[in-house]
Coordinates of C-alpha atoms in Angstrom, one line a residue:
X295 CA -9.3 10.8 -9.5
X296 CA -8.9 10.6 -5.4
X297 CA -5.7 11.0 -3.8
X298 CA -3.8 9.3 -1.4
X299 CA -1.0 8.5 0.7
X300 CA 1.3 5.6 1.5
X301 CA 4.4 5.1 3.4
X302 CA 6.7 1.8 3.8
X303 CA 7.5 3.8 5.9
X304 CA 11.9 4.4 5.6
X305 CA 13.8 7.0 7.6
X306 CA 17.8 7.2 8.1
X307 CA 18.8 4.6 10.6
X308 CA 20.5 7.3 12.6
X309 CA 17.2 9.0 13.5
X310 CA 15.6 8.3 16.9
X311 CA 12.9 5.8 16.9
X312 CA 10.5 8.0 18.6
X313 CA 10.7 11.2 16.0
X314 CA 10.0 9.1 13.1
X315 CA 7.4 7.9 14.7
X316 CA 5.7 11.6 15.7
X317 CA 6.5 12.4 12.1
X318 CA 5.3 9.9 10.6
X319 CA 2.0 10.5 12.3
X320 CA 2.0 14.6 11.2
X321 CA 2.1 13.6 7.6
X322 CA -1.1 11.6 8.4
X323 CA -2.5 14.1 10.1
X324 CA -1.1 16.8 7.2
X325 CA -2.9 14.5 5.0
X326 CA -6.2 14.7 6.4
X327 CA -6.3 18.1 6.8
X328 CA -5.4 18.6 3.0
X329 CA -8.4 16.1 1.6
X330 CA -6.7 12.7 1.2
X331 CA -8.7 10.0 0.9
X332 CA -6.5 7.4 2.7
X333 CA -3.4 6.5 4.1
X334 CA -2.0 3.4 3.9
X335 CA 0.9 2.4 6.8
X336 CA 3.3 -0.2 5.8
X337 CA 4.9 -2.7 8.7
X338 CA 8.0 -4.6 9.0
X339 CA 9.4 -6.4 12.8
X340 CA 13.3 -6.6 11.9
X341 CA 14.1 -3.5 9.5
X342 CA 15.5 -0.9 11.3
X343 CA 14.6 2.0 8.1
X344 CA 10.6 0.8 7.6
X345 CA 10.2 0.6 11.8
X346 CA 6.3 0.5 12.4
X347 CA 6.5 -2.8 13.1
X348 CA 2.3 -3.0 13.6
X349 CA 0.1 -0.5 11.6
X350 CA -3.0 -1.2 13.2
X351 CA -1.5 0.0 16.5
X352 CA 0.0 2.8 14.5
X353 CA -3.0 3.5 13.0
X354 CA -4.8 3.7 16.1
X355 CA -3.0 6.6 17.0
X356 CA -4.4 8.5 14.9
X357 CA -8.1 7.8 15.4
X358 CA -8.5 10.8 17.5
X359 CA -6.0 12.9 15.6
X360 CA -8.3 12.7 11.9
X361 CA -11.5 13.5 10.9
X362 CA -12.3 12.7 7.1
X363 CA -9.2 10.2 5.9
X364 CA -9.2 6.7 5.9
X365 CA -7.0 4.6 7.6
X366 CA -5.6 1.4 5.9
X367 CA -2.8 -0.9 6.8
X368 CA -0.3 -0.9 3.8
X369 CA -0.5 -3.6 4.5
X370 CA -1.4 -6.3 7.7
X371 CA 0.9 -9.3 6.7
X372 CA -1.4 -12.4 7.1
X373 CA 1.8 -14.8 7.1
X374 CA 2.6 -13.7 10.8
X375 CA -0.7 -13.4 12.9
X376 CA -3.0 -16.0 12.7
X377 CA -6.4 -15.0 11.4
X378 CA -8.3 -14.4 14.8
X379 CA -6.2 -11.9 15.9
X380 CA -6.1 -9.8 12.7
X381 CA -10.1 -10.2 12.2
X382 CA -10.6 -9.5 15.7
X383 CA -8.9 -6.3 15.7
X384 CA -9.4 -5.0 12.2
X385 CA -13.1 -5.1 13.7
X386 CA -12.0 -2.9 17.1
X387 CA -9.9 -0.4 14.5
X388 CA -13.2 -0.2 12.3
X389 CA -15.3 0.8 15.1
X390 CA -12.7 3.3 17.1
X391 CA -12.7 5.4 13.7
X392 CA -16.3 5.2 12.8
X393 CA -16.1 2.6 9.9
X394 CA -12.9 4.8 8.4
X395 CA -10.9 1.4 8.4
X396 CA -9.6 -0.2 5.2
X397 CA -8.0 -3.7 5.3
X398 CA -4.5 -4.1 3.6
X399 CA -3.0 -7.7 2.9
X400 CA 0.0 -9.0 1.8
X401 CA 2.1 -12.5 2.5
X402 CA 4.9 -10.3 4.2
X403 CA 8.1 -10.4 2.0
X404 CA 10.4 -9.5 4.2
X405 CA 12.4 -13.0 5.0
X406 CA 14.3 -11.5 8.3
X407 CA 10.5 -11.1 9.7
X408 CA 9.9 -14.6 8.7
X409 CA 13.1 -15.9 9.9
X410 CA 12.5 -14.1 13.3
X411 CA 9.2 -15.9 13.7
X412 CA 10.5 -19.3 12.6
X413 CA 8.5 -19.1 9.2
X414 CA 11.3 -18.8 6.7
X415 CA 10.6 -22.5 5.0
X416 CA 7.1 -21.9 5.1
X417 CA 4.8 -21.1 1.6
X418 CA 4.0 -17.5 3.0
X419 CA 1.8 -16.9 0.0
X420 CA -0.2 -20.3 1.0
X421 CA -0.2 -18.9 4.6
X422 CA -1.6 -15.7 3.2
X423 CA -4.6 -17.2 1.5
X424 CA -5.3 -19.8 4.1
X425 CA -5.3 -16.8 6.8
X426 CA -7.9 -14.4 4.5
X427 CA -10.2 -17.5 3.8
X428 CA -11.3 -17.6 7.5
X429 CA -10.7 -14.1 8.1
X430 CA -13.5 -13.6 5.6
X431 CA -15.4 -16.4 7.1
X432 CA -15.1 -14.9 10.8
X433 CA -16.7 -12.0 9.8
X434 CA -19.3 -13.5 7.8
X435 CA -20.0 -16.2 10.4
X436 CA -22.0 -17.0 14.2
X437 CA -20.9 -18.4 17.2
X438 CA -19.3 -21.4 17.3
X439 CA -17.7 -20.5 14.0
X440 CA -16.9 -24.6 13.1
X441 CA -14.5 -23.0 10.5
X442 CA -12.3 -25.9 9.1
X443 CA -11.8 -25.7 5.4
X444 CA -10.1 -28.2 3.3
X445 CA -6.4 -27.6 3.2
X446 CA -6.3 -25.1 5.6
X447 CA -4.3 -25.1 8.6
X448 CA -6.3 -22.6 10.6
X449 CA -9.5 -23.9 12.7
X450 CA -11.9 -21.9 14.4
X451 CA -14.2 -22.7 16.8
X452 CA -15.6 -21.7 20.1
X453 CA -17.9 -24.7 20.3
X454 CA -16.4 -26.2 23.6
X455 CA -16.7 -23.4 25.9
X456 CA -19.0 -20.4 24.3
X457 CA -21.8 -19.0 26.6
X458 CA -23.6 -16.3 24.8
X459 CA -25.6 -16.2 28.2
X460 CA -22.8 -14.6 29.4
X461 CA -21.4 -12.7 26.2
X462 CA -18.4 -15.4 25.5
X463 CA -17.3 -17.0 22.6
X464 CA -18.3 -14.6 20.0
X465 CA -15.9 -12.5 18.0
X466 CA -16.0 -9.0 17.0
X467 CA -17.7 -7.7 13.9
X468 CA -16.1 -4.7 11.7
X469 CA -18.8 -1.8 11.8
X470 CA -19.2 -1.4 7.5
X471 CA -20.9 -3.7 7.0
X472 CA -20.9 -6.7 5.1
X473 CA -16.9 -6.0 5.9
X474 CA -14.2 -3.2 4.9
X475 CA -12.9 -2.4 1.9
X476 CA -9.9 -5.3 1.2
X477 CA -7.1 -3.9 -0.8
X478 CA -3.7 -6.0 -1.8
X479 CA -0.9 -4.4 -3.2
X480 CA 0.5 -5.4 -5.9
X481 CA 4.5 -5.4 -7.2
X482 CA 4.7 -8.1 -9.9
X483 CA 4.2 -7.5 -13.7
X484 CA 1.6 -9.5 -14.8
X485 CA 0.1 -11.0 -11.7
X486 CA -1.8 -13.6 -11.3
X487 CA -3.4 -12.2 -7.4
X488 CA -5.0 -9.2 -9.2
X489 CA -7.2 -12.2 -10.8
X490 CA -8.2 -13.0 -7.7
X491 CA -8.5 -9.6 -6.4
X492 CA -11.4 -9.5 -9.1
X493 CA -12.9 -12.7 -8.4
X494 CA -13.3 -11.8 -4.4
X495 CA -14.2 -8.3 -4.6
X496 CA -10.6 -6.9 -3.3
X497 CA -8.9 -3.8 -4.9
X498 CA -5.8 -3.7 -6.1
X499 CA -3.0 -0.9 -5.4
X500 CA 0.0 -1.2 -7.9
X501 CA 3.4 -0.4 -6.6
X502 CA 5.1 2.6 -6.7
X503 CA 8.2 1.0 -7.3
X504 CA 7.1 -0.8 -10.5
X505 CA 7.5 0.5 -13.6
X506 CA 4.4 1.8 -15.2
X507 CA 4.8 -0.8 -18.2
X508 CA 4.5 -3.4 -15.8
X509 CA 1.3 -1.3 -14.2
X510 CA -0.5 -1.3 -17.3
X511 CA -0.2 -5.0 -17.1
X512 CA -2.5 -5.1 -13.5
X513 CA -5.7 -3.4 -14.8
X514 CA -6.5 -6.7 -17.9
X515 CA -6.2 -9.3 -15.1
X516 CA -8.3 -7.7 -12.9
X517 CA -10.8 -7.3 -15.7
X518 CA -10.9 -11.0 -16.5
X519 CA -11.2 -12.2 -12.3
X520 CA -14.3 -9.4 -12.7
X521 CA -15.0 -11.5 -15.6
X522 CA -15.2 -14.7 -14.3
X523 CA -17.8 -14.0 -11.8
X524 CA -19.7 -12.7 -14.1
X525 CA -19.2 -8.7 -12.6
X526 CA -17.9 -5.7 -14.6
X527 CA -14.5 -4.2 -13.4
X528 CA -15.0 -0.9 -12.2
X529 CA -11.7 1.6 -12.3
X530 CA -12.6 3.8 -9.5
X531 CA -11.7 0.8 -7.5
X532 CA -8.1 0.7 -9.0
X533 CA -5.0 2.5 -7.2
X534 CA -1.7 3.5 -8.1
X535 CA 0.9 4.5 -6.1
X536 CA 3.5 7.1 -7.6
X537 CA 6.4 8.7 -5.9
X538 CA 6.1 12.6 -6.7
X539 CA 8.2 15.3 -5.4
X540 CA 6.1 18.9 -6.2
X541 CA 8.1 22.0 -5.9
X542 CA 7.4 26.2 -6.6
X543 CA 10.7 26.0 -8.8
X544 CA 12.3 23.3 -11.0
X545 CA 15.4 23.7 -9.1
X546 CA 14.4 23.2 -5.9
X547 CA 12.2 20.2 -7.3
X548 CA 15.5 18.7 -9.0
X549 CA 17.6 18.8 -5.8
X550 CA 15.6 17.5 -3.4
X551 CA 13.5 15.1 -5.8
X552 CA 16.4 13.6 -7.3
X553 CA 20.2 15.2 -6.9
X554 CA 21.0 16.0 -3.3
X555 CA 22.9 13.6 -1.8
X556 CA 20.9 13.8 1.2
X557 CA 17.8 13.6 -0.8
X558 CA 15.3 11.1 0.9
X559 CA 14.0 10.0 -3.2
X560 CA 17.5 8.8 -3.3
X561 CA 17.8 7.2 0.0
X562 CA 14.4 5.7 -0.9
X563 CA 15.7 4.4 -3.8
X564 CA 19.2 3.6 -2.8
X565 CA 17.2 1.2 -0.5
X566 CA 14.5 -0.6 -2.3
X567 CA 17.3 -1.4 -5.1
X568 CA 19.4 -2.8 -2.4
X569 CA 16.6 -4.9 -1.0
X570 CA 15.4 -6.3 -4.4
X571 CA 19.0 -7.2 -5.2
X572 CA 18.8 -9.1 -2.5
X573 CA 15.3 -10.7 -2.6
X574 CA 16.4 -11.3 -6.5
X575 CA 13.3 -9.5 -7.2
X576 CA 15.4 -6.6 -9.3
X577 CA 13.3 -7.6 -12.4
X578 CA 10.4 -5.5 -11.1
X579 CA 12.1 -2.0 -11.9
X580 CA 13.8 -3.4 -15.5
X581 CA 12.4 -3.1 -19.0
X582 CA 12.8 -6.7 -19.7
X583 CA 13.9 -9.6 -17.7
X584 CA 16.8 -9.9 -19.6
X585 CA 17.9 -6.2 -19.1
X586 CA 21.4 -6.6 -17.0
X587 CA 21.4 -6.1 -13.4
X588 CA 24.3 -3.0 -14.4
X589 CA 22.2 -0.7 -16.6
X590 CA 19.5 -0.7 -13.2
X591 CA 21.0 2.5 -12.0
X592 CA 20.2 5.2 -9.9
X593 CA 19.4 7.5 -13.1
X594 CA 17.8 4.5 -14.3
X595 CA 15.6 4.4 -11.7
X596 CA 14.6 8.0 -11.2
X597 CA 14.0 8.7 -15.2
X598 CA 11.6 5.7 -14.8
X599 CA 10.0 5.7 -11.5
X600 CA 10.1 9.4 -10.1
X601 CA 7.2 11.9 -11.0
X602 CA 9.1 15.7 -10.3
X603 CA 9.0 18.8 -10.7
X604 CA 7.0 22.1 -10.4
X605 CA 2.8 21.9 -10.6
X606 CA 2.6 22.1 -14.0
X607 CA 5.4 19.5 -14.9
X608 CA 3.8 17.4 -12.3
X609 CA 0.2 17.5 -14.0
X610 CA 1.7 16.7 -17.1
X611 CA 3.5 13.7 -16.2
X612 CA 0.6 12.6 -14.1
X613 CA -1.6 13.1 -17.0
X614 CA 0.7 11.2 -19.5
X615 CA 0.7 8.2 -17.0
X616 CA -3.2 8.4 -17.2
X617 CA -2.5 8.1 -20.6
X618 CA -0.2 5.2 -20.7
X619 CA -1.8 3.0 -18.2
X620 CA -5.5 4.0 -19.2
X621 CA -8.3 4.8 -16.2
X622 CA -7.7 4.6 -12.4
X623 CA -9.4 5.5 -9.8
X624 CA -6.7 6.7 -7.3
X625 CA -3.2 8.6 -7.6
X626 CA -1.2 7.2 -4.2
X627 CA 1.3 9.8 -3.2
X628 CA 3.9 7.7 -1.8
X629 CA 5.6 9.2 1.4
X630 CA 9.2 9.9 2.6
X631 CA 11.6 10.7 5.0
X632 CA 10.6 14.5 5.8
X633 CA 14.7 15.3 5.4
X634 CA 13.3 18.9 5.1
X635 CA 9.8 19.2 6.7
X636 CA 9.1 22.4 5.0
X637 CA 9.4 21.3 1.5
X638 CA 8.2 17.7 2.3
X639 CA 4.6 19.5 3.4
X640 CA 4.9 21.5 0.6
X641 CA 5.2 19.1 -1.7
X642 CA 2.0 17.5 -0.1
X643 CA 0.0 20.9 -0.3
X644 CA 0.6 21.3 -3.8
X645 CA 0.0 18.3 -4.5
X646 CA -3.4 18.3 -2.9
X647 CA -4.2 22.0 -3.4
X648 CA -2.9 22.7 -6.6
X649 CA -1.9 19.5 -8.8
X650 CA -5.3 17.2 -8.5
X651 CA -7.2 19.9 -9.0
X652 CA -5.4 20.3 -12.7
X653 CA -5.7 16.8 -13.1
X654 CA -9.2 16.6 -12.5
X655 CA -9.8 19.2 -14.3
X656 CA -8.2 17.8 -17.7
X657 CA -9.7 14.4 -17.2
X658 CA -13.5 15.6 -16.8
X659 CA -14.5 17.2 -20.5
X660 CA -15.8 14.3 -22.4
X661 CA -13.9 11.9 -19.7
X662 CA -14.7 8.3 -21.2
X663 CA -13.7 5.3 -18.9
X664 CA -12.1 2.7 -20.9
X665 CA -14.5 -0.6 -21.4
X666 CA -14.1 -2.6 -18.5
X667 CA -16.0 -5.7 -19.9

């Protein structure tokens, strides 16, 4: 099992733009130092808590400052930027990090984006699929592109005024070839995308803020979009993202994973509840749809959601997730606000140094991957 990291990101709206930006670069750094296999960055334009408001850019940032880990956008929202632009630069970001580039997607949920870009009415999920389809075909495709699919309201072509004589009118390839990895996140239980996923060769990543019940439910559909184009699902290519606090006492662990008011699990928390409440997307952290808004408390949530404690609890609740949920391919470590830098990079060194290496451990005697077909 490979580890990672992801981050929204969300910091304390009192905190200077600027540091949480240097910060959030260290942890990226921090992570490649410590063996992670990637790092996805999250983006938002109008939230002043999640404020990389472009990971690529981000990202870029950090070419120079990793060696090993690769870089993903957690994710690009296709909704906001029409397909050229992202294709065109995913391909620049692939090459400046020697092919280290993975390709996030999502709609972009955030409606104060959308509103901001005059999108708000607009089918953001059709905007998302119309956007990928020609990303897709951009990359696979020669100059003059002639891409006009049915229903789609993106058209590309550089028929009228390309000159390859002269080097214009040709976009910009990725450097993995045939393209990078594509990953899509996904939040809801029983999804219909991660059929798709399946069907197009994209990998899913499943929420940190879900509940694991609702995990379980990702891995079948992915099967059967494997299934209907006639491939074999493969769990190594499924991630989930976890938020884990590690600790060298159970005390510590408690206070800062969980009790402290000035905790950044519970600011975390305090804020994704809020923001679902508002989206009227709550159901994603209950046990049933019909569970009452009321009982989705802050205990609630952290008995349910939050993995804590000291490296040996942390194994084992790692290892009963494994067990729940069946294979996966990648734990995500899902990043926070570093309130206190020296145990937020401890946490991440045990993690890394102490807790996958357990893990590992108990998964490989007579490790049997469940049957994918």
């Amino acid at each position: 099992m490979k580890l990672g990291y992801f981050t929204m990101p969300m910091h304390p709206a009192h905190r200077i733009w600027e540091e949480t930006l240097r910060e959030d670069r260290e942890t990226v750094i921090l992570a490649d130092k410590l063996g992670f296999h990637d790092a996805f960055i999250g983006e938002h334009l109008t939230d002043v808590h999640e404020n990389i408001t472009n990971s690529m850019i981000f990202l870029s940032s950090l070419v120079g400052e990793t060696k090993t880990i690769k870089l993903a956008t957690g994710t690009s929202n296709l909704s906001q930027l029409h397909p050229v632009l992202v294709a065109a630069n995913a391909a620049m970001l692939d090459h400046m990090s020697g092919g280290r580039m993975i390709l996030g997607v999502s709609a972009g949920a955030l409606s104060t984006d959308a509103e901001a870009l005059g999108i708000l009415d607009e089918d953001r999920n059709q905007l998302f699929q119309e956007s990928i389809d020609v990303i897709l075909r951009i990359w696979e495709g020669e100059p003059p592109y002639d891409i006009d699919l049915p229903n789609n309201r993106f058209k590309v072509s550089t028929r009228r005024t390309y000159d390859l004589g002269i080097g214009v009118g040709r976009l910009p390839k990725p450097l993995q070839a045939p393209r990078p990895e594509i990953v899509g996140t996904v939040l809801a239980p029983f999804s219909k995308g991660v059929i798709q996923m399946g069907k197009r060769d994209f990998h899913p990543l499943s929420a940190n803020f879900l509940l694991s019940k609702w995990v379980k439910t990702h891995w079948p559909n992915y099967v059967q979009g494997k299934k209907d184009v006639g491939q074999v699902a493969d769990p190594a290519d499924w991630r989930v993202a976890r938020t884990i606090f590690v600790a060298d006492d159970e005390a510590t662990a408690r206070a800062y994973g969980r009790d402290d008011a000035r905790s950044p699990y519970r600011f975390y928390y305090e804020q994704i509840s809020k923001k679902l409440r508002r989206s009227k997307r709550l159901f994603v952290l209950k046990n049933d749809k019909d569970q009452p808004d009321e009982e989705v408390t802050y205990d609630y949530i952290m008995d349910n959601l939050m993995i804590c404690g000291t490296v040996n609890s942390v194994v084992d609740q790692i290892l009963a997730l494994h067990e729940e949920i069946g294979d996966f391919g990648e734990i995500v470590y899902a990043g926070m606000d570093w309130t206190d830098p020296v145990l937020s990079k401890r946490s991440m060194e045990l993690m890394a140094h102490e807790v996958m290496p357990r893990v590992n451990a108990a998964l490989a005697p007579g490790r049997s991957l469940r049957n994918a077909g």
